[in-house]
Amino acid sequence: MEIDGKTGLIGLIGNPVEHTLSPVIHNGISERMGINSVYVPFQVEKEGLEDAVKGAYALNILGMNVTVPHKNQVMEYLEDIDEAAGHIGAVNTLVRMKSPDSKDTPKAGYKGYNTDMLGLRRQIREDGISLNGKNTAILGAGGAAKAVVYMCLSEGAKTVYLLNRTVEKAEAVAKAMNAFYAKEVVIPMALQDYGKIDEKDLIVFQATSIGLAPDTDSAVLEDPEFYEKVSVGVDLIYNPADTKFMRLVTEHGGKAYNALKMLLYQGVIAYELWHDVKVPRDIVEDVYTDLKRKMYQKDNIVFIGFMGSGKTTVGKELAKRMKMDFLDTDSYIENRTGKSIPEIFAKEGEEAFRRLETEALQHLRDTVKNTVISTGGGMPLKRENAGLLKEIGRVYYLTAADSIIYERVKGDSDRPLLRGSNPYERIHELMKNRAPLYERAADIWVDTNCNDLEEVIARVKKDWAQFGNRIKEQL
Ligand code: NAP
């Protein structure tokens, strides 16, 4: 898309925004429809939200998506709010209102909509799921769950069991929604009381954050008895494509769906509101294929983890067996710079080394295929790197206990970060700080405490094979 003086700007405000898939949707539609607009993500802090909304209006920005953590607070800065978004209490789309000199809308600002709800409704209708007169259950009572409650009620559900770990939140949502509809359709419950639901053929929406990558082996409810009652399960999570909740639903004979289409449609609906167009069906389908490719199709295997977690040993062996190339980012940087890692640390400092790591990832993203990549232990420290790693491949976080790491690396004089009087203490400290960063950067965790190379390789191969199969089913 060529940017010129007439290019319209649309975008996203949130924090963080670097992993967003929305540019794939909006820029993909603009390109295919020949519409001269560009979609850009903006990271906005809480304190800057009001300025961001006013600034966007002043800059003539056509419209914005709003994501976590601003979906509620942004409502304070809008000129108008769509009725459904008002009842849900969350806005994810801002549409520029007519200019102040227009006679019909003498307002200068944005109108807020909730296209998450509209997107989910379009998905379930398309998947042939009718809620009219049906018993439904929603797991979770956070921002997304509120949109699901509204949708269930507007689609004529007979009952909505609203289960949440913090029951007070479920009660508050139920009270507001029942008052709005003037009937007691929403029944708030504590999550652990799921056994009290005495229904068959439940349509269940999973709206908690449990099961989201990299914690892919968890579901918010795991009791088989619950799943005996479920005929349809929709997980609002789409990463991974096939969540544990979905697996439990299908294992017990139900039909399961993720909500990547909800993401697609909330974007398409926002795009239509901003540009006052109808996006044709074939373009929507092409954009959905782009989205699935971007989300699920990966060419490379990437290992992250602390020093001594086995990234190089496992990586080399795996590459050999899977007939893939092997690449170590530290060696790659040494080759590119002609300097050793200890030399770079000593002469230029850690910050300079981290910059080299980012440059290496940017280069690898555009060049490598069919490769197993072992990364330096500090690679995911920079947020930017975490995003790049996911673009390069499926990211496996090799985990191990501090004591096991210590046994593996003690006496290794080539590790600049371990020089000092108490390496064990240093390992403990570094791991405490780094674990959340590794978790954020990973698609999946692989435990290596067993110290058994065969076992670790088998776990990675199993996931990679399942992952490959899932991609084929999805595309
Ligand atoms: P949120 O407002 O933070 O709500 C999180 C929910 O998860 C709450 O109900 C919370 O319960 C529950 N939860 C968190 N940790 C839990 C635990 N350990 N045990 C039991 N329950 C737990 O998040 P949200 O914005 O509603 O998003 C929820 C999910 O929907 C996320 O996974 C998000 O990715 C997905 N989503 C998907 C789309 C899409 O387009 N497909 C759109 C929006 C959201 P408490 O209230 O007790 O803390």
GROMACS .gro file of C-alpha atoms and ligand atoms in nm, residues 68 71 116 140-145 164-166 169 191 207-210 212 220 236-238 259 262-263 266, ligand 1:
model
   75
   68VAL     CA    1  -0.662  -0.438   2.744
   71LYS     CA    2  -1.175  -0.105   2.741
  116ASP     CA    3  -1.633  -0.821   2.046
  140GLY     CA    4  -1.555  -1.637   3.388
  141ALA     CA    5  -1.704  -1.296   3.465
  142GLY     CA    6  -1.436  -1.059   3.334
  143GLY     CA    7  -1.461  -0.809   3.050
  144ALA     CA    8  -1.509  -1.065   2.772
  145ALA     CA    9  -1.764  -1.267   2.974
  164ASN     CA   10  -1.665  -1.729   3.835
  165ARG     CA   11  -1.381  -1.786   4.081
  166THR     CA   12  -1.472  -1.452   4.244
  169LYS     CA   13  -1.812  -1.037   4.020
  191LEU     CA   14  -1.691  -2.170   3.997
  207ALA     CA   15  -1.421  -1.681   2.900
  208THR     CA   16  -1.141  -1.709   3.155
  209SER     CA   17  -0.773  -1.668   3.074
  210ILE     CA   18  -0.694  -2.028   3.178
  212LEU     CA   19  -0.401  -1.943   2.711
  220VAL     CA   20  -1.055  -2.386   3.433
  236LEU     CA   21  -1.279  -1.743   2.366
  237ILE     CA   22  -0.910  -1.828   2.357
  238TYR     CA   23  -0.763  -1.889   2.009
  259ALA     CA   24  -1.284  -1.794   1.888
  262MET     CA   25  -1.467  -1.376   1.686
  263LEU     CA   26  -1.140  -1.187   1.651
  266GLN     CA   27  -1.490  -0.796   1.556
  476NAP     P1   28  -1.033  -1.052   3.238
  476NAP     O1   29  -1.130  -0.939   3.240
  476NAP     O2   30  -0.899  -1.034   3.298
  476NAP     O3   31  -1.105  -1.178   3.309
  476NAP     C1   32  -1.034  -1.295   3.336
  476NAP     C2   33  -1.130  -1.403   3.385
  476NAP     O4   34  -1.052  -1.521   3.408
  476NAP     C3   35  -1.197  -1.370   3.518
  476NAP     O5   36  -1.326  -1.426   3.519
  476NAP     C4   37  -1.106  -1.441   3.617
  476NAP     O6   38  -1.171  -1.476   3.740
  476NAP     C5   39  -1.074  -1.566   3.542
  476NAP     N1   40  -0.951  -1.628   3.594
  476NAP     C6   41  -0.825  -1.582   3.584
  476NAP     N2   42  -0.740  -1.666   3.647
  476NAP     C7   43  -0.816  -1.767   3.698
  476NAP     C8   44  -0.786  -1.884   3.774
  476NAP     N3   45  -0.660  -1.915   3.808
  476NAP     N4   46  -0.889  -1.965   3.808
  476NAP     C9   47  -1.015  -1.935   3.772
  476NAP     N5   48  -1.050  -1.827   3.700
  476NAP    C10   49  -0.951  -1.743   3.664
  476NAP     O7   50  -1.004  -1.103   3.088
  476NAP     P2   51  -1.102  -1.090   2.961
  476NAP     O8   52  -1.068  -0.967   2.886
  476NAP     O9   53  -1.242  -1.113   3.007
  476NAP    O10   54  -1.052  -1.213   2.870
  476NAP    C11   55  -1.084  -1.348   2.904
  476NAP    C12   56  -1.036  -1.441   2.792
  476NAP    O11   57  -1.106  -1.413   2.671
  476NAP    C13   58  -0.888  -1.421   2.762
  476NAP    O12   59  -0.828  -1.546   2.749
  476NAP    C14   60  -0.887  -1.348   2.629
  476NAP    O13   61  -0.774  -1.384   2.552
  476NAP    C15   62  -1.015  -1.398   2.564
  476NAP     N6   63  -1.070  -1.299   2.467
  476NAP    C16   64  -1.083  -1.339   2.336
  476NAP    C17   65  -1.135  -1.251   2.241
  476NAP    C18   66  -1.148  -1.295   2.097
  476NAP    O14   67  -1.158  -1.211   2.009
  476NAP     N7   68  -1.149  -1.423   2.070
  476NAP    C19   69  -1.174  -1.122   2.279
  476NAP    C20   70  -1.160  -1.085   2.414
  476NAP    C21   71  -1.107  -1.175   2.506
  476NAP     P3   72  -1.171  -1.372   3.866
  476NAP    O15   73  -1.277  -1.272   3.835
  476NAP    O16   74  -1.201  -1.458   3.981
  476NAP    O17   75  -1.033  -1.309   3.871
   0.00000   0.00000   0.00000
